[in-house]
């Protein structure tokens, strides 16, 4: 073996290559972990109405750790995502010492019962709000369907000059709407939009003209509707004194 100069030369080259790789790895490790590459600038962008600068500053000061190279991007995104009104955060490195963070806020569409909110994408989230919003009551997982239904009903009921203030979806997929004039509409499982439009057609010309307080309108009849008027009194039958 020791007389095989070609083999010895190959072993020497292999050892030199291994040594060079180890030196490169050690140098790269030191370079990326050395404190000479700290994150010095954080640029936060986004149309923010609910997230405050103080909240963002707190996250930046207490949740972000590591150098420009070692900072965990996914962990950083998750840290900003902990803020109640943050829907999403995108984080990018900008050489040589900066982070660009783009924040997207939730836009509230409705309340979810007594707890939580639903955004305009039909996603449920937990945050505090003093907005006057419609209220959803439905089974878990129905947030998107109820958001889409709310949008459709707003259009269907607009000619009547009323708006949905509450929306119920039963476990059997039956719909009921509470209007901002305190009237409740029973719309059932099928033909929900046509029934709502039929109510809008007759509300101003017929129902609102009645000299009684209307509490409930059942639109599930194929050729008409039923109305509950608590202060209505039927006239006495003929022949009664």
Coordinates of N, CA and C in Angstrom, one line a residue:
X1 N 0.8 -1.2 0.0 CA 0.0 0.0 0.0 C 0.9 1.3 0.0
X2 N 1.9 1.2 0.9 CA 2.7 2.4 1.0 C 3.6 2.7 -0.3
X3 N 3.7 1.6 -1.1 CA 4.4 1.8 -2.4 C 3.5 2.2 -3.5
X4 N 2.2 2.3 -3.3 CA 1.2 2.7 -4.3 C 1.0 4.2 -4.2
X5 N 1.8 4.9 -5.0 CA 1.8 6.3 -5.0 C 0.5 6.9 -5.4
X6 N -0.2 6.2 -6.3 CA -1.5 6.7 -6.8 C -2.5 6.7 -5.8
X7 N -2.5 5.5 -5.0 CA -3.5 5.4 -3.9 C -3.2 6.4 -2.8
X8 N -1.9 6.6 -2.5 CA -1.6 7.6 -1.4 C -2.0 9.0 -1.8
X9 N -1.8 9.3 -3.1 CA -2.2 10.6 -3.6 C -3.7 10.8 -3.5
X10 N -4.5 9.7 -3.8 CA -5.9 9.8 -3.7 C -6.4 10.0 -2.3
X11 N -5.8 9.3 -1.3 CA -6.1 9.4 0.1 C -5.8 10.8 0.6
X12 N -4.7 11.4 0.1 CA -4.3 12.7 0.6 C -5.3 13.7 0.0
X13 N -5.7 13.6 -1.2 CA -6.7 14.5 -1.8 C -8.0 14.4 -1.1
X14 N -8.4 13.2 -0.7 CA -9.7 13.0 0.0 C -9.6 13.6 1.3
X15 N -8.5 13.5 2.0 CA -8.4 14.1 3.4 C -8.4 15.7 3.2
X16 N -7.7 16.2 2.2 CA -7.7 17.6 2.0 C -9.1 18.1 1.7
X17 N -9.9 17.4 0.9 CA -11.2 17.8 0.6 C -12.1 17.8 1.8
X18 N -12.0 16.7 2.6 CA -12.8 16.6 3.8 C -12.4 17.8 4.8
X19 N -11.1 18.1 4.9 CA -10.7 19.2 5.8 C -11.3 20.5 5.3
X20 N -11.3 20.7 4.0 CA -11.8 22.0 3.4 C -13.3 22.1 3.6
X21 N -14.0 21.0 3.5 CA -15.5 21.0 3.8 C -15.7 21.3 5.2
X22 N -15.0 20.7 6.1 CA -15.2 21.0 7.5 C -14.9 22.5 7.9
X23 N -13.9 23.0 7.2 CA -13.5 24.4 7.5 C -14.6 25.3 6.9
X24 N -15.2 25.0 5.7 CA -16.2 25.7 5.2 C -17.5 25.7 6.0
X25 N -17.8 24.5 6.5 CA -19.0 24.3 7.4 C -18.8 25.2 8.7
X26 N -17.6 25.0 9.3 CA -17.4 25.8 10.5 C -17.5 27.3 10.3
X27 N -16.9 27.7 9.1 CA -16.9 29.1 8.8 C -18.3 29.6 8.5
X28 N -19.1 28.8 7.8 CA -20.5 29.2 7.5 C -21.3 29.2 8.8
X29 N -21.1 28.2 9.7 CA -21.8 28.2 10.9 C -21.5 29.4 11.8
X30 N -20.3 29.8 11.8 CA -19.9 31.0 12.6 C -20.5 32.2 12.0
X31 N -20.4 32.3 10.6 CA -20.9 33.5 9.9 C -22.4 33.7 10.2
X32 N -23.2 32.6 10.1 CA -24.6 32.8 10.2 C -25.1 32.9 11.7
X33 N -24.3 32.5 12.6 CA -24.7 32.6 14.1 C -24.0 33.7 14.8
X34 N -23.0 34.3 14.2 CA -22.3 35.4 14.9 C -23.2 36.6 15.1
X35 N -23.0 37.2 16.2 CA -23.8 38.4 16.6 C -23.5 39.6 15.7
X36 N -22.6 39.5 14.7 CA -22.2 40.6 13.8 C -23.3 40.8 12.8
X37 N -24.3 39.9 12.7 CA -25.4 40.0 11.8 C -26.8 40.1 12.5
X38 N -27.0 41.1 13.4 CA -28.2 41.2 14.1 C -29.3 41.8 13.1
X39 N -30.6 41.6 13.5 CA -31.6 42.3 12.8 C -31.8 43.7 13.4
X40 N -31.5 44.7 12.6 CA -31.5 46.1 13.1 C -32.8 46.8 12.7
X41 N -33.5 46.4 11.6 CA -34.6 47.1 11.1 C -35.8 46.2 10.9
X42 N -37.0 46.6 11.4 CA -38.2 45.9 11.1 C -39.2 46.8 10.5
X43 N -39.6 46.5 9.2 CA -40.5 47.3 8.5 C -41.9 46.6 8.5
X44 N -42.9 47.2 9.0 CA -44.2 46.5 9.1 C -45.2 47.3 8.2
X45 N -45.8 46.6 7.3 CA -46.8 47.2 6.4 C -48.1 46.5 6.5
X46 N -49.2 47.3 6.1 CA -50.5 46.7 6.1 C -51.5 47.8 6.4
X47 N -52.7 47.6 6.0 CA -53.8 48.5 6.3 C -54.4 48.1 7.6
X48 N -53.9 48.7 8.7 CA -54.2 48.3 10.0 C -55.1 49.3 10.7
X49 N -56.3 48.9 11.2 CA -57.2 49.7 11.9 C -57.4 49.2 13.3
X50 N -57.2 48.0 13.6 CA -57.4 47.4 14.9 C -56.1 47.0 15.6
X51 N -55.1 46.6 14.8 CA -53.8 46.3 15.4 C -53.0 47.6 15.7
X52 N -52.6 47.7 17.0 CA -51.9 49.0 17.4 C -50.4 48.9 17.2
X53 N -49.7 50.0 17.0 CA -48.3 50.0 17.0 C -47.6 49.4 18.2
X54 N -48.3 49.6 19.4 CA -47.7 49.1 20.6 C -47.8 47.6 20.7
X55 N -48.8 47.0 20.1 CA -48.9 45.5 20.1 C -47.8 45.0 19.2
X56 N -47.6 45.6 18.0 CA -46.5 45.1 17.1 C -45.1 45.3 17.7
X57 N -44.9 46.4 18.4 CA -43.6 46.7 19.0 C -43.3 45.6 20.1
X58 N -44.4 45.3 20.9 CA -44.2 44.3 21.9 C -43.8 42.9 21.3
X59 N -44.4 42.5 20.2 CA -44.1 41.3 19.6 C -42.6 41.3 19.1
X60 N -42.3 42.4 18.4 CA -40.9 42.5 17.9 C -39.9 42.5 19.0
X61 N -40.2 43.1 20.1 CA -39.2 43.1 21.2 C -39.1 41.8 22.0
X62 N -40.2 41.1 22.1 CA -40.2 40.0 23.1 C -40.3 38.6 22.4
X63 N -40.7 38.6 21.1 CA -40.9 37.3 20.5 C -39.9 36.9 19.4
X64 N -39.2 37.9 18.9 CA -38.2 37.7 17.8 C -36.8 37.4 18.4
X65 N -36.2 36.4 18.0 CA -34.8 36.0 18.5 C -34.0 35.5 17.4
X66 N -32.7 35.7 17.5 CA -31.8 35.1 16.5 C -31.2 36.2 15.6
X67 N -30.3 35.9 14.8 CA -29.6 36.8 13.9 C -30.4 36.9 12.5
X68 N -29.9 37.7 11.6 CA -30.5 37.8 10.3 C -30.6 36.4 9.7
X69 N -29.7 35.5 9.9 CA -29.7 34.2 9.2 C -30.4 33.2 10.0
X70 N -30.4 33.3 11.3 CA -31.0 32.2 12.1 C -32.4 32.4 12.6
X71 N -32.9 33.6 12.4 CA -34.3 33.9 12.8 C -35.3 33.0 12.1
X72 N -36.1 32.4 12.9 CA -37.1 31.4 12.4 C -38.3 32.2 11.8
X73 N -38.4 32.1 10.5 CA -39.5 32.8 9.8 C -40.9 32.4 10.2
X74 N -41.1 31.0 10.2 CA -42.4 30.5 10.6 C -42.7 30.9 12.0
X75 N -41.8 30.8 12.9 CA -42.1 31.2 14.3 C -42.4 32.7 14.4
X76 N -41.7 33.5 13.6 CA -42.0 34.9 13.6 C -43.4 35.2 13.1
X77 N -43.8 34.5 12.0 CA -45.2 34.7 11.5 C -46.2 34.3 12.6
X78 N -45.9 33.2 13.3 CA -46.9 32.7 14.3 C -46.9 33.7 15.5
X79 N -45.8 34.4 15.8 CA -45.8 35.3 16.9 C -46.7 36.5 16.6
X80 N -46.7 37.0 15.4 CA -47.6 38.1 15.0 C -49.0 37.7 14.8
X81 N -49.2 36.4 14.4 CA -50.5 35.8 14.3 C -51.2 35.6 15.6
X82 N -50.5 35.8 16.7 CA -51.2 35.6 18.1 C -52.0 36.9 18.4
X83 N -51.8 38.0 17.7 CA -52.6 39.2 18.0 C -54.0 38.9 17.5
X84 N -55.0 39.3 18.3 CA -56.4 38.9 18.0 C -56.9 39.3 16.6
X85 N -56.5 40.5 16.1 CA -57.1 41.0 14.9 C -56.2 40.7 13.7
X86 N -55.1 40.0 13.9 CA -54.2 39.6 12.8 C -54.7 38.3 12.1
X87 N -55.0 38.4 10.8 CA -55.4 37.2 10.1 C -54.2 36.5 9.6
X88 N -53.2 37.2 9.1 CA -52.1 36.6 8.5 C -50.9 37.6 8.5
X89 N -49.7 37.0 8.6 CA -48.5 37.8 8.6 C -47.5 37.2 7.7
X90 N -46.9 37.9 6.8 CA -45.9 37.4 5.9 C -44.5 38.1 6.3
X91 N -43.5 37.3 6.4 CA -42.2 37.8 6.9 C -41.1 37.5 5.8
X92 N -40.3 38.5 5.5 CA -39.3 38.3 4.5 C -38.0 39.0 5.0
X93 N -36.8 38.3 4.8 CA -35.6 39.0 5.1 C -35.2 39.9 4.0
X94 N -34.6 41.1 4.4 CA -34.1 42.0 3.4 C -32.6 42.4 3.8
X95 N -31.7 42.0 2.9 CA -30.3 42.1 3.2 C -30.0 43.6 3.3
X96 N -29.1 44.0 4.3 CA -28.3 43.0 5.1 C -28.8 42.8 6.6
X97 N -29.8 43.6 7.0 CA -30.1 43.6 8.4 C -31.6 43.9 8.7
X98 N -32.5 43.6 7.8 CA -33.8 44.1 7.9 C -34.8 42.9 7.7
X99 N -36.0 43.1 8.3 CA -37.1 42.2 8.1 C -38.3 43.0 7.6
X100 N -38.9 42.5 6.5 CA -40.2 43.1 6.0 C -41.3 42.2 6.5
X101 N -42.3 42.8 7.2 CA -43.4 42.1 7.7 C -44.7 42.7 7.2
X102 N -45.5 41.9 6.5 CA -46.8 42.4 5.9 C -47.9 41.8 6.7
X103 N -48.7 42.7 7.3 CA -49.8 42.2 8.2 C -51.2 42.4 7.5
X104 N -52.0 41.4 7.6 CA -53.4 41.4 7.1 C -54.3 41.3 8.3
X105 N -55.2 42.3 8.4 CA -56.2 42.2 9.5 C -57.4 41.5 9.1
X106 N -58.1 41.0 10.2 CA -59.5 40.5 10.0 C -60.4 41.7 9.7
X107 N -61.4 41.5 8.8 CA -62.5 42.5 8.7 C -63.7 41.8 9.2
X108 N -64.3 42.3 10.2 CA -65.4 41.6 10.9 C -66.7 41.8 10.0
X109 N -67.4 40.7 9.9 CA -68.7 40.7 9.1 C -69.8 40.5 10.1
X110 N -69.7 39.6 11.1 CA -70.8 39.3 12.0 C -70.2 38.8 13.3
X111 N -71.1 38.7 14.3 CA -70.7 38.0 15.5 C -71.1 36.6 15.5
X112 N -70.4 35.7 16.2 CA -70.8 34.3 16.3 C -71.4 34.1 17.6
X113 N -72.7 34.1 17.7 CA -73.4 33.9 19.0 C -72.9 34.9 20.0
X114 N -72.6 34.4 21.2 CA -72.1 35.2 22.3 C -70.6 35.3 22.3
X115 N -69.9 34.5 21.5 CA -68.5 34.4 21.6 C -67.9 34.4 20.2
X116 N -67.0 35.3 20.0 CA -66.2 35.3 18.7 C -66.9 36.1 17.6
X117 N -66.1 36.3 16.5 CA -66.5 37.0 15.4 C -66.3 36.2 14.1
X118 N -66.9 36.6 13.0 CA -66.7 36.0 11.7 C -66.3 37.0 10.8
X119 N -65.2 36.8 10.0 CA -64.7 37.8 9.1 C -65.3 37.7 7.7
X120 N -64.9 38.6 6.8 CA -65.6 38.6 5.5 C -65.2 37.4 4.6
X121 N -64.3 36.6 5.1 CA -63.9 35.4 4.3 C -64.7 34.2 4.9
X122 N -65.5 34.4 5.9 CA -66.3 33.3 6.5 C -65.4 32.5 7.4
X123 N -64.5 33.2 8.1 CA -63.6 32.5 9.0 C -63.9 33.1 10.4
X124 N -63.9 32.2 11.4 CA -64.2 32.6 12.8 C -62.9 32.9 13.5
X125 N -63.0 34.0 14.3 CA -61.8 34.4 15.1 C -62.3 35.0 16.4
X126 N -61.4 35.1 17.3 CA -61.7 35.6 18.7 C -61.1 37.0 18.8
X127 N -61.9 38.0 19.0 CA -61.4 39.4 19.3 C -62.6 40.2 19.9
X128 N -62.3 41.3 20.5 CA -63.3 42.2 21.0 C -63.6 43.2 20.0
X129 N -64.9 43.6 19.9 CA -65.4 44.6 19.0 C -66.6 45.3 19.5
X130 N -66.7 46.6 19.3 CA -67.9 47.4 19.6 C -68.7 47.7 18.4
X131 N -68.4 47.1 17.3 CA -69.2 47.3 16.1 C -70.6 46.8 16.2
X132 N -71.5 47.4 15.5 CA -72.9 47.0 15.4 C -73.0 46.0 14.2
X133 N -72.9 44.7 14.6 CA -72.8 43.6 13.6 C -74.0 42.7 13.6
X134 N -74.4 42.0 12.5 CA -75.3 40.9 12.6 C -74.8 39.8 13.5
X135 N -75.7 39.0 14.0 CA -75.3 37.9 14.8 C -75.7 36.5 14.1
X136 N -74.7 35.6 14.1 CA -74.9 34.3 13.6 C -75.2 33.3 14.7
X137 N -76.2 32.4 14.5 CA -76.4 31.3 15.4 C -76.5 30.1 14.5
X138 N -75.6 29.2 14.6 CA -75.6 28.0 13.7 C -74.6 27.0 14.2
X139 N -74.6 25.8 13.6 CA -73.7 24.7 14.0 C -72.2 25.1 13.6
X140 N -71.3 24.5 14.4 CA -69.9 24.8 14.1 C -69.5 24.3 12.7
X141 N -68.7 25.1 12.0 CA -68.3 24.8 10.6 C -69.2 25.5 9.6
X142 N -70.3 26.2 10.0 CA -71.2 26.8 9.1 C -70.9 28.2 8.8
X143 N -69.8 28.7 9.3 CA -69.5 30.1 9.2 C -69.5 30.6 7.8
X144 N -68.8 29.9 6.9 CA -68.7 30.3 5.5 C -70.1 30.3 4.8
X145 N -70.9 29.3 5.0 CA -72.2 29.3 4.4 C -73.1 30.4 4.9
X146 N -73.0 30.7 6.2 CA -73.8 31.8 6.8 C -73.3 33.1 6.3
X147 N -72.0 33.3 6.1 CA -71.5 34.6 5.5 C -72.1 34.8 4.1
X148 N -72.0 33.7 3.3 CA -72.5 33.9 1.9 C -74.1 34.1 1.9
X149 N -74.8 33.5 2.8 CA -76.2 33.7 2.9 C -76.5 35.1 3.3
X150 N -75.7 35.7 4.3 CA -75.9 37.0 4.7 C -75.8 38.0 3.5
X151 N -74.8 37.8 2.7 CA -74.6 38.7 1.6 C -75.8 38.6 0.6
X152 N -76.3 37.4 0.3 CA -77.4 37.2 -0.6 C -78.7 37.9 0.0
X153 N -78.9 37.7 1.3 CA -80.1 38.3 1.9 C -80.1 39.8 1.9
X154 N -78.9 40.3 2.1 CA -78.8 41.8 2.1 C -79.3 42.4 0.8
X155 N -79.0 41.7 -0.3 CA -79.4 42.1 -1.7 C -80.9 41.8 -1.8
X156 N -81.4 40.7 -1.4 CA -82.8 40.3 -1.6 C -83.7 41.2 -0.8
X157 N -83.3 41.7 0.4 CA -84.2 42.5 1.2 C -84.0 44.0 1.0
X158 N -83.0 44.4 0.3 CA -82.7 45.8 0.1 C -84.0 46.6 -0.4
X159 N -84.8 46.0 -1.4 CA -85.9 46.8 -1.9 C -86.9 47.1 -0.8
X160 N -87.0 46.3 0.3 CA -87.9 46.5 1.4 C -87.4 47.5 2.4
X161 N -86.1 47.9 2.2 CA -85.5 48.9 3.2 C -85.2 48.3 4.5
X162 N -85.0 47.0 4.6 CA -84.7 46.3 5.9 C -83.4 45.6 5.7
X163 N -82.7 45.3 6.8 CA -81.5 44.6 6.8 C -81.5 43.4 7.8
X164 N -80.7 42.3 7.5 CA -80.6 41.2 8.5 C -79.9 41.7 9.7
X165 N -80.4 41.5 10.9 CA -79.7 41.8 12.1 C -79.3 40.5 12.9
X166 N -79.9 39.4 12.5 CA -79.6 38.0 13.1 C -79.9 37.0 12.1
X167 N -79.1 35.9 12.1 CA -79.3 34.8 11.1 C -79.2 33.5 11.9
X168 N -80.2 32.6 11.7 CA -80.1 31.3 12.3 C -80.1 30.2 11.3
X169 N -79.3 29.2 11.5 CA -79.2 28.0 10.7 C -79.4 26.8 11.6
X170 N -80.4 26.1 11.4 CA -80.6 24.9 12.3 C -79.8 23.7 11.8
X171 N -79.8 22.7 12.6 CA -79.0 21.5 12.3 C -79.6 20.8 11.0
X172 N -80.9 21.1 10.7 CA -81.5 20.6 9.5 C -81.4 21.5 8.3
X173 N -80.6 22.5 8.4 CA -80.2 23.4 7.4 C -81.5 24.3 7.0
X174 N -82.3 24.7 8.0 CA -83.4 25.6 7.8 C -82.9 27.0 8.3
X175 N -83.4 28.0 7.5 CA -82.9 29.4 7.8 C -84.0 30.2 8.4
X176 N -83.6 31.1 9.3 CA -84.5 32.1 9.9 C -83.7 33.4 10.0
X177 N -84.4 34.5 9.7 CA -83.7 35.8 9.7 C -84.4 36.8 10.7
X178 N -83.6 37.5 11.5 CA -84.2 38.5 12.3 C -83.8 39.9 11.7
X179 N -84.8 40.7 11.4 CA -84.6 41.9 10.7 C -84.3 43.1 11.7
X180 N -83.8 44.2 11.1 CA -83.5 45.3 12.0 C -84.7 46.1 12.4
X181 N -85.9 45.7 11.9 CA -87.2 46.3 12.4 C -87.9 45.4 13.3
X182 N -87.2 44.4 13.9 CA -87.7 43.4 14.9 C -88.6 42.3 14.4
X183 N -88.8 42.3 13.1 CA -89.6 41.2 12.5 C -88.7 40.0 12.2
X184 N -89.2 38.8 12.4 CA -88.5 37.6 12.1 C -89.1 36.9 10.9
X185 N -88.2 36.4 10.0 CA -88.7 35.7 8.8 C -88.3 34.3 8.9
X186 N -89.3 33.4 8.7 CA -89.0 32.0 8.6 C -88.9 31.7 7.1
X187 N -87.7 31.2 6.7 CA -87.4 31.0 5.3 C -87.3 29.5 4.9
X188 N -87.1 28.6 5.9 CA -87.0 27.2 5.6 C -85.7 26.7 5.0
X189 N -85.8 25.6 4.3 CA -84.6 24.9 3.8 C -84.4 25.2 2.3
X190 N -85.5 25.4 1.6 CA -85.4 25.5 0.1 C -85.9 26.8 -0.3
X191 N -85.5 27.2 -1.5 CA -85.9 28.5 -2.2 C -85.8 29.7 -1.2
X192 N -84.7 29.7 -0.5 CA -84.5 30.8 0.5 C -84.5 32.2 -0.1
X193 N -83.7 32.3 -1.2 CA -83.6 33.6 -1.8 C -84.9 34.1 -2.5
X194 N -85.6 33.2 -3.2 CA -86.9 33.6 -3.7 C -87.9 34.0 -2.7
X195 N -87.9 33.3 -1.5 CA -88.8 33.6 -0.5 C -88.5 35.0 0.2
X196 N -87.2 35.3 0.3 CA -86.8 36.6 0.8 C -87.2 37.7 -0.1
X197 N -87.0 37.5 -1.4 CA -87.4 38.5 -2.4 C -88.9 38.7 -2.4
X198 N -89.7 37.6 -2.2 CA -91.1 37.7 -2.2 C -91.6 38.5 -1.0
X199 N -90.9 38.3 0.2 CA -91.2 39.2 1.3 C -90.9 40.6 1.0
X200 N -89.8 40.9 0.4 CA -89.4 42.3 0.1 C -90.5 42.9 -0.8
X201 N -91.0 42.1 -1.7 CA -92.0 42.6 -2.7 C -93.3 43.1 -2.0
X202 N -93.7 42.3 -0.9 CA -95.0 42.6 -0.3 C -94.8 43.5 1.0
X203 N -93.6 43.7 1.4 CA -93.5 44.3 2.7 C -94.0 45.8 2.7
X204 N -93.5 46.6 1.8 CA -93.9 48.0 1.9 C -95.4 48.2 1.4
X205 N -95.8 47.4 0.4 CA -97.1 47.6 -0.2 C -98.2 47.0 0.6
X206 N -97.9 45.9 1.3 CA -99.0 45.2 2.0 C -98.8 45.1 3.5
X207 N -97.7 44.5 3.9 CA -97.5 44.2 5.3 C -97.2 45.4 6.2
X208 N -96.3 46.3 5.8 CA -96.0 47.5 6.6 C -97.2 48.4 6.7
X209 N -98.2 48.3 5.7 CA -99.4 49.2 5.8 C -100.4 48.7 6.7
X210 N -100.3 47.5 7.3 CA -101.3 47.0 8.2 C -101.2 47.8 9.5
X211 N -102.3 48.0 10.2 CA -102.4 48.8 11.4 C -102.0 48.0 12.7
X212 N -101.2 47.0 12.5 CA -100.8 46.1 13.6 C -99.3 46.0 13.7
X213 N -98.8 45.6 14.9 CA -97.4 45.3 15.0 C -97.1 43.9 14.5
X214 N -96.2 43.7 13.6 CA -95.9 42.4 13.0 C -94.6 41.8 13.7
X215 N -94.8 40.6 14.2 CA -93.7 39.9 15.0 C -93.0 38.9 14.1
X216 N -93.8 38.2 13.2 CA -93.2 37.0 12.6 C -93.9 36.8 11.3
X217 N -93.1 36.5 10.2 CA -93.7 36.2 8.9 C -93.1 34.9 8.5
X218 N -94.0 33.9 8.2 CA -93.6 32.6 7.7 C -93.7 32.6 6.2
X219 N -92.6 32.5 5.5 CA -92.6 32.5 4.0 C -92.5 31.2 3.4
X220 N -92.8 30.1 4.2 CA -92.6 28.8 3.6 C -93.8 28.2 2.8
X221 N -94.8 29.0 2.7 CA -96.0 28.6 2.0 C -95.7 28.8 0.5
X222 N -96.2 27.9 -0.4 CA -95.9 28.1 -1.8 C -96.6 29.2 -2.5
X223 N -97.8 29.6 -2.0 CA -98.6 30.6 -2.6 C -99.0 31.8 -1.7
X224 N -98.2 31.9 -0.6 CA -98.6 33.0 0.3 C -97.6 33.0 1.5
X225 N -98.1 33.6 2.6 CA -97.3 33.6 3.8 C -98.2 33.8 5.0
X226 N -97.7 33.5 6.1 CA -98.5 33.6 7.4 C -97.8 34.7 8.2
X227 N -98.7 35.5 8.9 CA -98.2 36.7 9.7 C -98.7 36.6 11.1
X228 N -97.8 36.8 12.0 CA -98.2 36.8 13.5 C -98.2 38.3 13.9
X229 N -99.4 38.7 14.4 CA -99.6 40.1 14.9 C -100.1 40.0 16.3
X230 N -99.3 40.2 17.3 CA -99.8 40.0 18.7 C -100.9 40.9 19.1
X231 N -101.0 42.1 18.5 CA -102.1 43.0 19.0 C -103.4 42.9 18.1
X232 N -103.4 41.9 17.1 CA -104.5 41.8 16.3 C -105.6 41.0 17.0
X233 N -106.8 41.5 16.9 CA -108.0 40.8 17.5 C -109.0 40.5 16.4
X234 N -109.3 39.3 16.3 CA -110.3 38.9 15.2 C -111.7 39.5 15.6
X235 N -112.4 39.9 14.5 CA -113.7 40.5 14.8 C -114.7 39.3 15.3
X236 N -115.7 39.7 16.1 CA -116.6 38.6 16.6 C -117.3 38.0 15.4
X237 N -117.6 36.7 15.6 CA -118.3 36.0 14.6 C -119.8 36.5 14.5
X238 N -120.3 36.5 13.3 CA -121.7 36.9 13.1 C -122.7 36.2 13.9
X239 N -123.6 36.9 14.5 CA -124.6 36.2 15.3 C -124.3 36.4 16.8
X240 N -123.0 36.7 17.1 CA -122.7 36.9 18.6 C -122.9 38.3 19.0
X241 N -123.4 38.5 20.2 CA -123.7 39.8 20.7 C -122.4 40.4 21.2

